[in-house]
PDB file of C-alpha atoms in Angstrom:
ATOM      1  CA  MET A 612      -9.152  -0.479 -19.955  1.00 77.00           C
ATOM      2  CA  SER A 613     -11.185   2.114 -20.352  1.00 93.00           C
ATOM      3  CA  LEU A 614     -11.081   5.775 -19.938  1.00 95.00           C
ATOM      4  CA  ALA A 615     -13.679   5.805 -17.316  1.00 94.00           C
ATOM      5  CA  MET A 616     -11.692   3.087 -15.504  1.00 95.00           C
ATOM      6  CA  PHE A 617      -8.393   5.260 -15.718  1.00 96.00           C
ATOM      7  CA  MET A 618     -10.332   8.036 -14.384  1.00 97.00           C
ATOM      8  CA  ALA A 619     -11.654   6.147 -11.434  1.00 97.00           C
ATOM      9  CA  VAL A 620      -7.959   5.140 -10.444  1.00 97.00           C
ATOM     10  CA  GLY A 621      -7.066   8.423 -10.863  1.00 97.00           C
ATOM     11  CA  ALA A 622      -9.624  10.280  -8.850  1.00 98.00           C
ATOM     12  CA  GLY A 623      -9.021   7.484  -6.357  1.00 97.00           C
ATOM     13  CA  GLY A 624      -5.466   7.756  -6.147  1.00 96.00           C
ATOM     14  CA  ALA A 625      -5.510  11.425  -5.445  1.00 98.00           C
ATOM     15  CA  LEU A 626      -8.196  10.951  -2.770  1.00 97.00           C
ATOM     16  CA  GLY A 627      -5.987   8.327  -1.173  1.00 95.00           C
ATOM     17  CA  ALA A 628      -2.749  10.626  -1.245  1.00 94.00           C
ATOM     18  CA  MET A 629      -4.296  13.700   0.422  1.00 96.00           C
ATOM     19  CA  SER A 630      -6.023  11.011   3.260  1.00 93.00           C
ATOM     20  CA  ARG A 631      -2.027   9.338   3.625  1.00 88.00           C
ATOM     21  CA  TYR A 632      -1.106  12.890   3.976  1.00 88.00           C
ATOM     22  CA  GLY A 633      -3.924  14.388   6.343  1.00 89.00           C
ATOM     23  CA  VAL A 634      -3.571  10.967   8.638  1.00 86.00           C
ATOM     24  CA  ALA A 635       0.521  12.170   8.674  1.00 81.00           C
ATOM     25  CA  GLN A 636      -0.512  15.717   9.535  1.00 84.00           C
ATOM     26  CA  LEU A 637      -2.965  14.439  12.283  1.00 84.00           C
ATOM     27  CA  VAL A 638      -0.715  12.038  13.976  1.00 79.00           C
ATOM     28  CA  GLY A 639       1.544  14.850  14.581  1.00 65.00           C
ATOM     29  CA  GLY A 640       4.731  14.235  12.378  1.00 62.00           C
ATOM     30  CA  GLY A 641       4.373  15.704   9.332  1.00 55.00           C
ATOM     31  CA  LEU A 642       6.121  14.181   6.410  1.00 54.00           C
ATOM     32  CA  PHE A 643       9.465  12.889   8.156  1.00 54.00           C
ATOM     33  CA  GLY A 644       8.871  13.413  11.744  1.00 57.00           C
ATOM     34  CA  ILE A 645       9.188  11.239  14.818  1.00 53.00           C
ATOM     35  CA  ALA A 646       5.534   9.979  14.097  1.00 59.00           C
ATOM     36  CA  GLY A 647       5.948   9.169  10.860  1.00 61.00           C
ATOM     37  CA  PRO A 648       5.923   5.925  11.637  1.00 67.00           C
ATOM     38  CA  MET A 649       2.846   5.533  13.449  1.00 74.00           C
ATOM     39  CA  ALA A 650       1.169   7.262  10.743  1.00 78.00           C
ATOM     40  CA  THR A 651       2.470   4.519   8.369  1.00 79.00           C
ATOM     41  CA  LEU A 652       1.191   1.808  10.749  1.00 79.00           C
ATOM     42  CA  VAL A 653      -2.603   3.369  10.880  1.00 83.00           C
ATOM     43  CA  VAL A 654      -2.408   3.592   7.124  1.00 87.00           C
ATOM     44  CA  ASN A 655      -1.456   0.357   6.383  1.00 85.00           C
ATOM     45  CA  VAL A 656      -3.635  -1.326   9.274  1.00 88.00           C
ATOM     46  CA  ALA A 657      -6.745   0.572   7.850  1.00 88.00           C
ATOM     47  CA  GLY A 658      -6.002   0.190   4.248  1.00 88.00           C
ATOM     48  CA  SER A 659      -5.444  -3.697   4.479  1.00 88.00           C
ATOM     49  CA  SER A 660      -8.810  -3.740   6.572  1.00 89.00           C
ATOM     50  CA  LEU A 661     -10.849  -1.749   4.194  1.00 89.00           C
ATOM     51  CA  MET A 662      -9.124  -4.174   1.072  1.00 89.00           C
ATOM     52  CA  GLY A 663      -9.806  -7.462   3.317  1.00 87.00           C
ATOM     53  CA  ALA A 664     -13.378  -5.788   3.593  1.00 89.00           C
ATOM     54  CA  ILE A 665     -14.020  -5.700  -0.480  1.00 88.00           C
ATOM     55  CA  ALA A 666     -12.408  -9.167  -0.582  1.00 84.00           C
ATOM     56  CA  GLY A 667     -14.517 -10.527   1.687  1.00 86.00           C
ATOM     57  CA  GLY A 668     -17.309  -8.928   0.291  1.00 84.00           C
ATOM     58  CA  ILE A 669     -16.365 -10.160  -3.375  1.00 83.00           C
ATOM     59  CA  ALA A 670     -15.837 -13.370  -2.278  1.00 80.00           C
ATOM     60  CA  ALA A 671     -19.143 -13.817  -0.673  1.00 83.00           C
ATOM     61  CA  GLY A 672     -21.048 -12.602  -3.864  1.00 84.00           C
ATOM     62  CA  MET A 673     -21.380  -8.803  -3.638  1.00 83.00           C
ATOM     63  CA  SER A 674     -21.381  -6.864  -6.521  1.00 88.00           C
ATOM     64  CA  LEU A 675     -19.457  -3.925  -7.315  1.00 87.00           C
ATOM     65  CA  PRO A 676     -18.736  -2.405 -10.568  1.00 92.00           C
ATOM     66  CA  GLU A 677     -15.245  -2.597 -11.782  1.00 92.00           C
ATOM     67  CA  ALA A 678     -14.873   1.297 -11.992  1.00 94.00           C
ATOM     68  CA  TRP A 679     -15.891   1.388  -8.164  1.00 94.00           C
ATOM     69  CA  ARG A 680     -12.949  -1.620  -7.971  1.00 91.00           C
ATOM     70  CA  GLY A 681     -10.547   0.337  -9.515  1.00 93.00           C
ATOM     71  CA  PHE A 682     -11.723   3.547  -7.474  1.00 96.00           C
ATOM     72  CA  ILE A 683     -11.422   2.150  -4.057  1.00 93.00           C
ATOM     73  CA  ALA A 684      -9.013  -0.784  -4.207  1.00 90.00           C
ATOM     74  CA  VAL A 685      -6.414   0.516  -6.988  1.00 92.00           C
ATOM     75  CA  GLY A 686      -6.589   4.162  -6.911  1.00 95.00           C
ATOM     76  CA  PHE A 687      -7.636   4.848  -2.889  1.00 95.00           C
ATOM     77  CA  LEU A 688      -6.396   2.271  -1.150  1.00 92.00           C
ATOM     78  CA  GLY A 689      -3.229   1.691  -3.630  1.00 90.00           C
ATOM     79  CA  ALA A 690      -2.611   5.632  -2.727  1.00 94.00           C
ATOM     80  CA  LEU A 691      -3.109   5.631   0.789  1.00 91.00           C
ATOM     81  CA  THR A 692      -1.221   2.341   1.296  1.00 87.00           C
ATOM     82  CA  THR A 693       0.803  -0.015  -1.014  1.00 74.00           C
ATOM     83  CA  PHE A 694       0.635  -2.496   1.905  1.00 85.00           C
ATOM     84  CA  SER A 695      -3.208  -3.092   1.539  1.00 81.00           C
ATOM     85  CA  SER A 696      -2.196  -4.712  -2.010  1.00 80.00           C
ATOM     86  CA  PHE A 697       0.660  -6.427  -0.397  1.00 88.00           C
ATOM     87  CA  ALA A 698      -1.995  -7.999   1.830  1.00 88.00           C
ATOM     88  CA  LEU A 699      -4.039  -9.197  -0.799  1.00 85.00           C
ATOM     89  CA  ASP A 700      -1.775 -10.625  -2.859  1.00 87.00           C
ATOM     90  CA  THR A 701      -0.060 -12.401   0.118  1.00 91.00           C
ATOM     91  CA  GLY A 702      -3.798 -13.383   1.446  1.00 90.00           C
ATOM     92  CA  GLN A 703      -4.681 -14.714  -2.668  1.00 89.00           C
ATOM     93  CA  LEU A 704      -1.234 -16.487  -2.837  1.00 91.00           C
ATOM     94  CA  ALA A 705      -1.898 -18.235   0.671  1.00 93.00           C
ATOM     95  CA  ALA A 706      -5.291 -19.442  -0.738  1.00 92.00           C
ATOM     96  CA  ARG A 707      -4.098 -20.631  -4.049  1.00 91.00           C
ATOM     97  CA  GLN A 708      -0.421 -21.405  -3.483  1.00 92.00           C
ATOM     98  CA  GLY A 709      -0.169 -22.748   0.498  1.00 94.00           C
ATOM     99  CA  MET A 710       2.002 -21.305   3.211  1.00 96.00           C
ATOM    100  CA  ALA A 711       5.341 -22.248   2.095  1.00 96.00           C
ATOM    101  CA  MET A 712       5.070 -20.276  -1.339  1.00 93.00           C
ATOM    102  CA  THR A 713       3.168 -17.193   0.681  1.00 93.00           C
ATOM    103  CA  ALA A 714       6.144 -17.298   3.220  1.00 96.00           C
ATOM    104  CA  LEU A 715       8.864 -16.759   0.453  1.00 94.00           C
ATOM    105  CA  TYR A 716       6.883 -14.425  -1.202  1.00 92.00           C
ATOM    106  CA  VAL A 717       6.495 -12.586   2.138  1.00 94.00           C
ATOM    107  CA  GLY A 718      10.282 -12.753   3.080  1.00 94.00           C
ATOM    108  CA  LEU A 719      11.119 -11.891  -0.263  1.00 93.00           C
ATOM    109  CA  SER A 720       9.343  -9.034  -0.695  1.00 91.00           C
ATOM    110  CA  VAL A 721      10.413  -7.543   2.930  1.00 92.00           C
ATOM    111  CA  GLY A 722      13.624  -8.439   2.667  1.00 92.00           C
ATOM    112  CA  LEU A 723      14.630  -7.535  -1.091  1.00 91.00           C
ATOM    113  CA  SER A 724      12.780  -4.040  -0.668  1.00 88.00           C
ATOM    114  CA  LEU A 725      14.319  -3.408   2.960  1.00 90.00           C
ATOM    115  CA  ALA A 726      18.180  -4.555   0.925  1.00 91.00           C
ATOM    116  CA  ALA A 727      17.292  -2.517  -1.763  1.00 88.00           C
ATOM    117  CA  PHE A 728      16.150   0.826   0.448  1.00 87.00           C
ATOM    118  CA  PHE A 729      19.335   0.313   2.618  1.00 91.00           C
ATOM    119  CA  ALA A 730      21.885  -0.560  -0.626  1.00 90.00           C
ATOM    120  CA  THR A 731      20.376   2.563  -2.072  1.00 88.00           C
ATOM    121  CA  GLN A 732      20.548   4.953   0.710  1.00 85.00           C
ATOM    122  CA  ALA A 733      24.261   4.202   1.018  1.00 87.00           C
ATOM    123  CA  LEU A 734      25.153   4.989  -2.566  1.00 87.00           C
ATOM    124  CA  VAL A 735      23.159   8.306  -2.525  1.00 84.00           C
ATOM    125  CA  THR A 736      25.013   8.925   0.950  1.00 81.00           C
ATOM    126  CA  ALA A 737      28.306   7.860  -0.458  1.00 84.00           C
ATOM    127  CA  PHE A 738      27.678   9.998  -3.583  1.00 83.00           C
ATOM    128  CA  PHE A 739      26.174  13.374  -1.661  1.00 77.00           C
ATOM    129  CA  GLY A 740      28.641  13.139   1.003  1.00 73.00           C
ATOM    130  CA  ARG A 741      25.574  12.672   3.697  1.00 67.00           C
ATOM    131  CA  MET A 742      22.484  11.032   4.715  1.00 56.00           C
ATOM    132  CA  PRO A 743      19.249  11.936   2.710  1.00 52.00           C
ATOM    133  CA  THR A 744      16.577  13.490   4.912  1.00 56.00           C
TER     134      THR A 744
END
């Protein structure tokens, strides 16, 4: 891993994070308003679509230098939405391992992530005496 690659990923990540914040502001819900889930939906779908375009292009023989892949796929899309990485991993798993393993991966990813969220939220609530905002 080179310094140039780290810089490319970092620059893409900064741009992706600012883009995610901008989408949340444009949707109108701020960071934790009622429109928050809509902003998350927008960036998840858009990011997954862009990741699909990159994966499809590379599979079709498109040449994209490693630093640009790092900037776009890891940095920008990784900061914009981690769901794009989940979509890419799921697609690659389906192609390599079949639908049974893919269904298990999706179920475990969603189920365990939600369980971890709710369990930790309950622990924090019990410790501090109120729901985190």
